[in-house]
Structure formats: structure tokens, C-alpha cells
GROMACS .gro file of C-alpha atoms in nm:
model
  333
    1UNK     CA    1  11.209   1.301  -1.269
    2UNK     CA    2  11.056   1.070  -1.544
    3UNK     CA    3  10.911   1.194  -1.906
    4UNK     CA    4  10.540   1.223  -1.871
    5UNK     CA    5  10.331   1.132  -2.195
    6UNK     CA    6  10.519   1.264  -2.485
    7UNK     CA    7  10.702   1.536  -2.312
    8UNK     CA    8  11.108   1.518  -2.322
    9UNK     CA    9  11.271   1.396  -2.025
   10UNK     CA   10  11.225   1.679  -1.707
   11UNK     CA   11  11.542   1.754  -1.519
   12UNK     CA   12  11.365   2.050  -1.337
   13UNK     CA   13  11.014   2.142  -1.210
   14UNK     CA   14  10.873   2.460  -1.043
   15UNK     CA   15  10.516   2.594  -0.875
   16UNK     CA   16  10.402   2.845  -0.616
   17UNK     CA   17  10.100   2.813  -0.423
   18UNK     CA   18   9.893   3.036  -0.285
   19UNK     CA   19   9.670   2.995   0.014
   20UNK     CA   20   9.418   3.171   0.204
   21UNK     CA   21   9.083   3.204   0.365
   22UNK     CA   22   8.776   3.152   0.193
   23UNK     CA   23   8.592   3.530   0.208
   24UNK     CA   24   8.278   3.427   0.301
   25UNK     CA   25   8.042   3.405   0.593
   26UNK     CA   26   7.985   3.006   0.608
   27UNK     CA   27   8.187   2.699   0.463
   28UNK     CA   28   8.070   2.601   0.139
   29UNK     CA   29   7.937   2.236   0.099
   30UNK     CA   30   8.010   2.041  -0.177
   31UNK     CA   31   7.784   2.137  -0.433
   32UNK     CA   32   7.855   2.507  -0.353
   33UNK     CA   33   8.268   2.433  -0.371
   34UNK     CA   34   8.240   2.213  -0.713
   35UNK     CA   35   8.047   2.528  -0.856
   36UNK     CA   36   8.317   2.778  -0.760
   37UNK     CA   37   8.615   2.533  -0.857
   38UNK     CA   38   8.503   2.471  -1.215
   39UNK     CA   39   8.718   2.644  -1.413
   40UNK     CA   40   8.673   2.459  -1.726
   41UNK     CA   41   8.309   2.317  -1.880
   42UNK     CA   42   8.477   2.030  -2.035
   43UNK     CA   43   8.631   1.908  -1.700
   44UNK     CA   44   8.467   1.828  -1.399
   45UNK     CA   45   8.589   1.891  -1.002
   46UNK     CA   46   8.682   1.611  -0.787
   47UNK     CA   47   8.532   1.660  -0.483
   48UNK     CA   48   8.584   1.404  -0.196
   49UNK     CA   49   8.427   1.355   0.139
   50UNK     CA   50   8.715   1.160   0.315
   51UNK     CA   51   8.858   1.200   0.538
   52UNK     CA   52   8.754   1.563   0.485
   53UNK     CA   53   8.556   1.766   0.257
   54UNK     CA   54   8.806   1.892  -0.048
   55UNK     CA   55   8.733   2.017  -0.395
   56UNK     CA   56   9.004   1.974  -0.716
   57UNK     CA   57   8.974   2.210  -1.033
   58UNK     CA   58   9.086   2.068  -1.363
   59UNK     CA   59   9.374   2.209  -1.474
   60UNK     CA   60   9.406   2.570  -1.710
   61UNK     CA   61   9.692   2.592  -1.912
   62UNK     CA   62   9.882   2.932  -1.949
   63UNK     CA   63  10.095   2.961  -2.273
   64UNK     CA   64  10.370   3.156  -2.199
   65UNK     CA   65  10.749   3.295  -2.416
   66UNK     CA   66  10.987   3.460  -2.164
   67UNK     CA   67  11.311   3.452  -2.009
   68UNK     CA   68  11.356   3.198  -1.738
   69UNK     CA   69  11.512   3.320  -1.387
   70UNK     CA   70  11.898   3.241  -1.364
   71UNK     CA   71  12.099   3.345  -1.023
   72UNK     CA   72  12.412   3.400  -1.260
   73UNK     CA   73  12.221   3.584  -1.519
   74UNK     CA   74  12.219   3.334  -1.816
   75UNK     CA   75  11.990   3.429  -2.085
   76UNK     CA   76  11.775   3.142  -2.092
   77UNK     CA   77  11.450   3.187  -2.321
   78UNK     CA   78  11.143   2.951  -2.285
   79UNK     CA   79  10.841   2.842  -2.441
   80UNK     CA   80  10.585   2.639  -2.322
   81UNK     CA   81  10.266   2.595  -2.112
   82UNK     CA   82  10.241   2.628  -1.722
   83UNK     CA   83   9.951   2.421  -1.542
   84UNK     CA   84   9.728   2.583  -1.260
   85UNK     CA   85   9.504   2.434  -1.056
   86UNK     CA   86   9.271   2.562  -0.758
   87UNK     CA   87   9.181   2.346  -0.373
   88UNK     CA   88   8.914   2.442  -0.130
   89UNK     CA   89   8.945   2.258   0.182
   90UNK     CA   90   8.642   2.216   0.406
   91UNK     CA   91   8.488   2.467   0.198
   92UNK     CA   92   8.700   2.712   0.448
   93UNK     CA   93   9.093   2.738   0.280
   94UNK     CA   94   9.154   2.845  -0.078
   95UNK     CA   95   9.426   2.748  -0.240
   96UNK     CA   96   9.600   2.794  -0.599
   97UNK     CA   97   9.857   2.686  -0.746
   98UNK     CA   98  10.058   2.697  -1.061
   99UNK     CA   99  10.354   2.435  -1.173
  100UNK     CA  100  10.551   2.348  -1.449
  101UNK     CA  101  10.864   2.109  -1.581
  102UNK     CA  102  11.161   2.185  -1.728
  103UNK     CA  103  11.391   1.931  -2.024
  104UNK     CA  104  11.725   1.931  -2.012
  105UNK     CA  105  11.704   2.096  -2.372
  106UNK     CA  106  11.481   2.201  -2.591
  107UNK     CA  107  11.482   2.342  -2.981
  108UNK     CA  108  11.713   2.659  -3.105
  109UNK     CA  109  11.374   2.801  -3.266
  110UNK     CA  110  11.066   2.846  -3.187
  111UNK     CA  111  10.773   2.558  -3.238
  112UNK     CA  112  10.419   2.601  -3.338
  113UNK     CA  113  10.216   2.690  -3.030
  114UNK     CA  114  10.026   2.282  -3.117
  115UNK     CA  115  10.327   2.136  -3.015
  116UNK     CA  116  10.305   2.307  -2.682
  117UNK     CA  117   9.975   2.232  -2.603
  118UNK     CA  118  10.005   1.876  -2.649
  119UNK     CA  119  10.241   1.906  -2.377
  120UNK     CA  120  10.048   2.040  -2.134
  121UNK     CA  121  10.265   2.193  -1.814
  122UNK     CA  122  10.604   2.132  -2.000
  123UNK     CA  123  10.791   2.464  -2.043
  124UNK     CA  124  11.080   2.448  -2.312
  125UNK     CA  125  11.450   2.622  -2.341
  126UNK     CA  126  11.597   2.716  -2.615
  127UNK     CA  127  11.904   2.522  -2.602
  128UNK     CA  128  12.073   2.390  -2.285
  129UNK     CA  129  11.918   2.452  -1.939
  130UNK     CA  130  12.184   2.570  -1.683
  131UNK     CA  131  11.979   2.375  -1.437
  132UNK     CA  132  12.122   2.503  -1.085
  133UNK     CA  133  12.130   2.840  -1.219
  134UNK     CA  134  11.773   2.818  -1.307
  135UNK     CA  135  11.656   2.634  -0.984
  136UNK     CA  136  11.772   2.916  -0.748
  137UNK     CA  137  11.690   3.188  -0.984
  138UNK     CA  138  11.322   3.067  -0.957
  139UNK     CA  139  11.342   3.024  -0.627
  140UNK     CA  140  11.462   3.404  -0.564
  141UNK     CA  141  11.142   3.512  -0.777
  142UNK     CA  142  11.347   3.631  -1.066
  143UNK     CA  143  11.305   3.979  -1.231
  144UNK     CA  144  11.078   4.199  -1.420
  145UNK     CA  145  10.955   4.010  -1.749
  146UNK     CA  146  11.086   3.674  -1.675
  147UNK     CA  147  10.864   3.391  -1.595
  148UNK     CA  148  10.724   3.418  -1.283
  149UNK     CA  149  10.506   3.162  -1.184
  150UNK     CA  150  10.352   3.310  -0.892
  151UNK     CA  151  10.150   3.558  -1.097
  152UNK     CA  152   9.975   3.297  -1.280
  153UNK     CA  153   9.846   3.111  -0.937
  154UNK     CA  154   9.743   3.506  -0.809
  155UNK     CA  155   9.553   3.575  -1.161
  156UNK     CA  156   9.365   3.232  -1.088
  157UNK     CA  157   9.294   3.343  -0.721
  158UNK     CA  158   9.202   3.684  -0.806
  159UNK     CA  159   8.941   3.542  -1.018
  160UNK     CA  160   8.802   3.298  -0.813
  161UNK     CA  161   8.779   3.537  -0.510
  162UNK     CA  162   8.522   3.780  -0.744
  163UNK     CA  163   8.301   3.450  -0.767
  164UNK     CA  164   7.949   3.596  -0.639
  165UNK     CA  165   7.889   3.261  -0.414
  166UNK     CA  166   8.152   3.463  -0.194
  167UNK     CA  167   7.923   3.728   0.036
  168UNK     CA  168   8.342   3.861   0.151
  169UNK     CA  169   8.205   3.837   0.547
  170UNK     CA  170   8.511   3.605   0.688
  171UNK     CA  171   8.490   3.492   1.052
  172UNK     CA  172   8.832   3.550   1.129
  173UNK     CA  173   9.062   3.816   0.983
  174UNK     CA  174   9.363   3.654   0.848
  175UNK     CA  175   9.673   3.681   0.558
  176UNK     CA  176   9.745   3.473   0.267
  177UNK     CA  177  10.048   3.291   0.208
  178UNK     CA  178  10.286   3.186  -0.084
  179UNK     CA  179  10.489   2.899  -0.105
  180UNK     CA  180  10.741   2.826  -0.391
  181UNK     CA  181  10.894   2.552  -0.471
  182UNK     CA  182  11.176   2.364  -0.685
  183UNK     CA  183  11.223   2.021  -0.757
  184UNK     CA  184  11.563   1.859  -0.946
  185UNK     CA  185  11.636   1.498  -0.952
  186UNK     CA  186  11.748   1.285  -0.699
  187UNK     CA  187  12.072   1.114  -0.775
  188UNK     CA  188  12.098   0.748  -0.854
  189UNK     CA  189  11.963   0.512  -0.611
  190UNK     CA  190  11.848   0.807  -0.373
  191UNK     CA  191  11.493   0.889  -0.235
  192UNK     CA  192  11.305   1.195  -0.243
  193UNK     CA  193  11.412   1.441  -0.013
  194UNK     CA  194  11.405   1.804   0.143
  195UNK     CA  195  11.683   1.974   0.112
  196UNK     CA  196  11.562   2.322   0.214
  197UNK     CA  197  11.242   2.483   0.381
  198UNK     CA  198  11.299   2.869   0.427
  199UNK     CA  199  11.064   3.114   0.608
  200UNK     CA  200  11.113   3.392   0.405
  201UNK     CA  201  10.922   3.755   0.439
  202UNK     CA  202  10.618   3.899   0.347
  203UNK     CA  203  10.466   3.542   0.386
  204UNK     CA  204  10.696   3.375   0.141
  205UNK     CA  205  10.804   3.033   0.201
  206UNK     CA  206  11.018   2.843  -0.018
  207UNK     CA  207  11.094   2.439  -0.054
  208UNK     CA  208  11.384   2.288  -0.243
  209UNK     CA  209  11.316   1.870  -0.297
  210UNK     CA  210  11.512   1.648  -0.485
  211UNK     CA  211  11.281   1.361  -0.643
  212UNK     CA  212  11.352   1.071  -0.853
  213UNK     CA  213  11.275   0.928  -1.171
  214UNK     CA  214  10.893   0.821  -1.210
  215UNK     CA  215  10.742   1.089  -0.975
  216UNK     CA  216  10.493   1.318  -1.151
  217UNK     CA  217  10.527   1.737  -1.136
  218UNK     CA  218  10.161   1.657  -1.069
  219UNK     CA  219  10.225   1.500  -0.721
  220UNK     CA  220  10.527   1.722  -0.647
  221UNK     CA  221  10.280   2.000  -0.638
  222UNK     CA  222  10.004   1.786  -0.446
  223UNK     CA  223  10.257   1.762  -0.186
  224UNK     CA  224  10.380   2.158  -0.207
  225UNK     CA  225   9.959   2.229  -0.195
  226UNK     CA  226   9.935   2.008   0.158
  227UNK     CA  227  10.232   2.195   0.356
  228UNK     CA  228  10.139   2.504   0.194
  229UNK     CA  229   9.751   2.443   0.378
  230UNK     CA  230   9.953   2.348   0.743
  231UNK     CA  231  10.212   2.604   0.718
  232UNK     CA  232   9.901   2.859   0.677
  233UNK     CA  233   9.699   2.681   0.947
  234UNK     CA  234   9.998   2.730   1.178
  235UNK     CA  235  10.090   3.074   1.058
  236UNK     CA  236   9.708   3.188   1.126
  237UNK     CA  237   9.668   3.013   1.483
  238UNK     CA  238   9.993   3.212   1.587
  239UNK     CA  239   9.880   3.513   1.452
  240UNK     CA  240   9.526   3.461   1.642
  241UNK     CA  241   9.718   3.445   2.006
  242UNK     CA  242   9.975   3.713   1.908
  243UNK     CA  243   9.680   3.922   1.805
  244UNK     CA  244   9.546   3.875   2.171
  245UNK     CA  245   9.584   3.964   2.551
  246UNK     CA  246   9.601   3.601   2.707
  247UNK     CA  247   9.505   3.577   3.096
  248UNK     CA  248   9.245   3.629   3.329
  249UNK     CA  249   9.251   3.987   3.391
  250UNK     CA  250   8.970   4.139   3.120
  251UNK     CA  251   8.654   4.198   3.293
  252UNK     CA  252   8.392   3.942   3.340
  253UNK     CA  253   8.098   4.011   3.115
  254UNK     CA  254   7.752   4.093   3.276
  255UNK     CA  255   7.473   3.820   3.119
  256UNK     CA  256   7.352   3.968   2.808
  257UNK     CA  257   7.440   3.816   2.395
  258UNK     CA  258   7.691   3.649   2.318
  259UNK     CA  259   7.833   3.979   2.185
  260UNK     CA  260   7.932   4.041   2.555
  261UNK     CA  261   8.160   3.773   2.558
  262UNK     CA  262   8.558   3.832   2.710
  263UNK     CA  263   8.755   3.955   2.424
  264UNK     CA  264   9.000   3.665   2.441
  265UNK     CA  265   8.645   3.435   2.394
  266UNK     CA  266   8.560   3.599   2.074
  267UNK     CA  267   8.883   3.609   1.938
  268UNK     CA  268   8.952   3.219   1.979
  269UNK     CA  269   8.636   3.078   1.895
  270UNK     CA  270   8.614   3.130   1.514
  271UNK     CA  271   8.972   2.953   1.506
  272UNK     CA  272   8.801   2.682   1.715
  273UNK     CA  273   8.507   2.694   1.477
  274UNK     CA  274   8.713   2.698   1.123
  275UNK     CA  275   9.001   2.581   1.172
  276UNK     CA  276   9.145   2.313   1.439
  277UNK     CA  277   8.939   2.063   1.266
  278UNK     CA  278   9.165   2.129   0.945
  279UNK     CA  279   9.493   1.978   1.071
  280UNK     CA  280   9.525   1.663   0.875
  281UNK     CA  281   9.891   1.632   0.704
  282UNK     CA  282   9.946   1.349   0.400
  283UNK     CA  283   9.580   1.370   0.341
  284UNK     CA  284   9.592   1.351  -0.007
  285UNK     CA  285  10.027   1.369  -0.050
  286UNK     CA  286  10.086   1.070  -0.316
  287UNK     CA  287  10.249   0.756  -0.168
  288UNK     CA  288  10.640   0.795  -0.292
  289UNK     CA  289  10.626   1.143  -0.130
  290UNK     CA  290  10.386   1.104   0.182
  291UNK     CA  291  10.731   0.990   0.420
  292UNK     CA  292  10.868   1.310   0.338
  293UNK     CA  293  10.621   1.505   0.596
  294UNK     CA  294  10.897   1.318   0.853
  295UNK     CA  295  11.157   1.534   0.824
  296UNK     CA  296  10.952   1.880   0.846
  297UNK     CA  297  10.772   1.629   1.187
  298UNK     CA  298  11.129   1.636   1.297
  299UNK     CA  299  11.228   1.996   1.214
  300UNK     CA  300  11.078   2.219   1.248
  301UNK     CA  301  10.805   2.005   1.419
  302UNK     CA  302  10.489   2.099   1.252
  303UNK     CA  303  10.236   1.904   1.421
  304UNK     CA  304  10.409   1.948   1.759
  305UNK     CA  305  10.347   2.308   1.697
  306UNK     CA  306   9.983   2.255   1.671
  307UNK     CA  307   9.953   2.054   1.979
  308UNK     CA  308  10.083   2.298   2.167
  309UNK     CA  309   9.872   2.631   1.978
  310UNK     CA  310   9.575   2.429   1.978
  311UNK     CA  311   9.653   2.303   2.339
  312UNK     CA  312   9.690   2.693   2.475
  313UNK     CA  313   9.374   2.815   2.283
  314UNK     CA  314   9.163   2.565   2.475
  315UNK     CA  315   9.358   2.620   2.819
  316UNK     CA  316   9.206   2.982   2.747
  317UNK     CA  317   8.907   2.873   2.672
  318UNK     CA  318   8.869   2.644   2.977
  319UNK     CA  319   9.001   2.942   3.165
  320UNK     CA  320   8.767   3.227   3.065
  321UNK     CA  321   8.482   2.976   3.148
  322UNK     CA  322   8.559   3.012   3.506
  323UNK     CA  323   8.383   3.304   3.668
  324UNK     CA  324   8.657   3.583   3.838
  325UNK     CA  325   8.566   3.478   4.193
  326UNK     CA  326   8.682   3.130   4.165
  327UNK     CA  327   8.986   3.193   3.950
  328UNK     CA  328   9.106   3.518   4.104
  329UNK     CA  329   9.156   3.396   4.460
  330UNK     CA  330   9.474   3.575   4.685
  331UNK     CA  331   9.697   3.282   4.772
  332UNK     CA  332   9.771   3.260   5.172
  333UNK     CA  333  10.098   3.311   5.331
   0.00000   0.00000   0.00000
């Protein structure tokens, strides 16, 4: 993990992301998703059309002078600036995230806040950073009044779900997500790598990498952001089939609206509608970290996963089609 601009030399970074649904009734298009992603006037969104729709805030800085987590308990104070940043993704998925970078040391006292600033995402420690200690103390969320990262990426989505483009009329019922992650440095001559991917509860998923020198916190998180978007994809599509009673046996509807639809119909089409169109992994993942999806391909076998969800919701589908008296036939002896 390489200095970037004028900050000191990162041995550590850190973000959480947060993902969910878009509250509202239709996808926004572009215009509509650079107007609720501009968080700053003096910055504009990236939006881009391939190979889907997806809208980029500029980053918002956070100043922040706290303790940093530690799983042994070391005092470790910190000053600095943490870096958030907001995704929409086919107008449909929200996501924010926040993300920061760690020196191996830092000053005994405290700077002016313009030296922060001018390094924008860099949080300092006052001396030497226990680095390990730090790493899984972040990971484990940490405790009242230290730094916890998460909060920022919440505050961000908090405020961009009270944008009034949003009309709060969802076509699907759904949960967030969080994902946190921590990245230390690969050692000499190694790639970047995985080294953990937990399912936690209460939603919480957390990634350990190891990265070397000359990748960006930047990309790190652009990477954290894409399996943050499939692990919610996959996490809602379950949830969806859980949610109903699969088979033939529900009544066949007499012809009326499409109100009178079978139950299992109603519930699978908005996940037809919103969201099987959204699998697209590495999209956007920088280069040096793209081959890393390979290992989560491998195990646990994300887009194997969604072969087979997406593969039973349209077996449904297909099978609801069918009026009773052809698919509800006795077999013969």
C-alpha cells in the first residue's frame, strides 16, 4: 500500500459500505441519479452508460479526533479525515460508502486541522500504529466513541434517502446491508489477496484483503462497493423465494387485473423487473484487483448462486404460466 500525493506511507486502510434499495416507485435515469448524487457544487457526478447505467458522487470529507479500535485494547488516538462517497446502480441500488488509510506513524501532538485536509482520506496516530491490533479491532466495529466508520457511510445514506426525488413507493420490500472491510499490505513479491469473507449477523459482512504497494484506498473500496452490490443482489433474491410458497398448488386466478395474479407471480416479478438485470461482477473493480472476484467465483461461488436463484425464479415463472388442468394431471399406474 503506496503513499498517495503527499500523504505518509499507508500500512492500513478501512471502509464500510452500505447498500440498499432505492425507495422509490421507478428507476431513476441519469439526469434524475446525477441530481440526487451531487453532494458537492464544486464537483460533478460521473455517470456512465456502459455496460450499465451507474452514478459516482465526489467525495465529502469527514474530519474526525478519536480513539481508533484495537482487539487488545491499545489506546491509539487519531486525527485525520475519512472519505465518503455514494453509487446508484441502474438508478435501482444505493450504495454508500466511507474509507480511510492509516501510516505506520504519525505526530505525538496534534496538527492544525490544514494539514489534514490536504490529506484528504488519510487518518493519523499519534505515535506507532499497532497495526494487527487495529485491523481486527475495526473489523469487530470497535466501541462506544471510537472511530467507527460505518456511521459516517449511514449519516451520508440517511441524507440521501430524505432527497424529495424519492416518492418511498419500492417495488419490492427488501433489507440493507453493510459490508466492512480491512486492507494491510501484501508481503514482498505477493499479489492481492482475500484472506477472509465472513457472513456475519444482522446483515454484516466483513472482508479482510491484503494488497500491495501502488494500489489506491480509492480502488480497494471500488472493489469492497462491487461485492457489497452482488452480495445484496444475492441476499435479496434468497430472501424473495424464502419469503414465498413455491409450487403449483395456489389457486388459479379467474381473468380479471393483473392484481389477480398467483401470489408466487407477484412476488417474483418485481425481482425479475429490478433486479436480474443487475448481476454484472468487475464492472467497474480496477484492473490489479478485478482477478480477485476468482476466489469468492470459487468459494463461495457467487455467480453460481445466481444461476441457480435466477434459474428457479423463472422455472416458477414458466410454471405458474401453465393453467392447473395441464400441470395438475394424476399420473397412471
Amino acid at each position: 500500500m503506496a503513499p498517495e500525493g503527499t500523504a505518509p506511507r499507508a500500512v492500513l486502510a478501512c471502509g464500510e459500505v452500505r447498500t440498499c434499495l432505492l425507495p422509490a416507485g421507478q428507476a431513476l435515469d441519469s439526469r434524475a441519479a446525477a441530481q440526487l448524487l451531487r453532494l458537492r457544487a464544486d464537483e460533478r457526478v460521473l455517470v456512465s452508460e456502459r455496460p450499465n447505467l451507474y452514478g459516482l458522487s465526489p467525495d465529502t470529507l469527514t474530519g474526525v479526533d478519536c480513539r481508533l479500535p484495537s482487539s487488545n485494547g491499545a489506546r491509539v488516538r487519531a486525527v485525520g479525515t475519512v472519505a465518503a462517497r455514494a453509487a446508484l446502480t441502474e438508478g435501482r441500488v444505493l450504495q454508500t460508502s466511507a474509507y480511510f488509510r492509516v501510516p505506520a506513524t504519525g505526530p505525538d501532538h496534534r496538527r492544525p486541522w490544514g494539514q489534514y485536509l490536504v490529506r484528504p482520506g488519510v487518518v493519523e496516530p499519534f505515535g506507532r500504529l499497532p497495526r494487527e491490533a487495529v485491523a481486527e479491532g475495526l473489523l469487530d466495529g470497535g466501541r462506544h466513541g471510537e472511530l467507527d466508520v460505518g456511521l459516517i457511510a449511514d449519516g451520508l445514506q440517511t441524507r440521501l434517502l430524505r432527497h424529495p426525488l424519492l416518492d418511498h413507493r419500492p417495488p419490492l420490500r427488501s433489507r440493507p446491508t453493510r459490508l466492512r472491510w480491512v486492507a494491510l499490505p501484501a508481503r514482498d513479491g505477493d499479489g492481492p489477496s482475500i484472506e477472509r469473507f465472513t457472513l456475519a449477523e444482522d446483515a454484516l459482512r466483513t472482508v479482510r484483503l491484503r494488497v500491495p504497494e501502488g494500489v489506491r484506498s480509492a480502488d480497494i473500496a471500488g472493489l469492497c462497493d462491487d461485492l457489497a452490490l452482488h452480495d445484496w443482489l444475492l441476499t435479496t433474491v434468497v430472501r424473495i423465494l424464502d419469503g414465498i410458497r413455491l409450487g403449483p398448488g395456489e389457486p388459479w386466478p379467474r381473468p380479471g387485473p393483473a392484481g389477480d395474479l398467483p401470489v408466487v407471480v407477484g412476488a417474483l416479478r418485481p425481482a425479475v423487473d429490478h433486479l436480474l438485470h443487475l448481476w454484472m461482477p468487475r464492472a467497474r473493480v480496477s484492473g490489479e484487483l478485478a482477478h480477485l472476484w476468482a476466489a469468492l467465483e470459487e468459494r463461495p461461488g457467487f455467480t453460481r448462486q445466481w444461476l441457480t436463484l435466477v434459474q428457479r425464479v423463472r422455472d416458477q415463472l414458466a410454471l405458474h404460466a401453465i393453467p392447473p388442468s395441464y400441470r395438475e394431471v394424476e399420473p397412471r399406474p
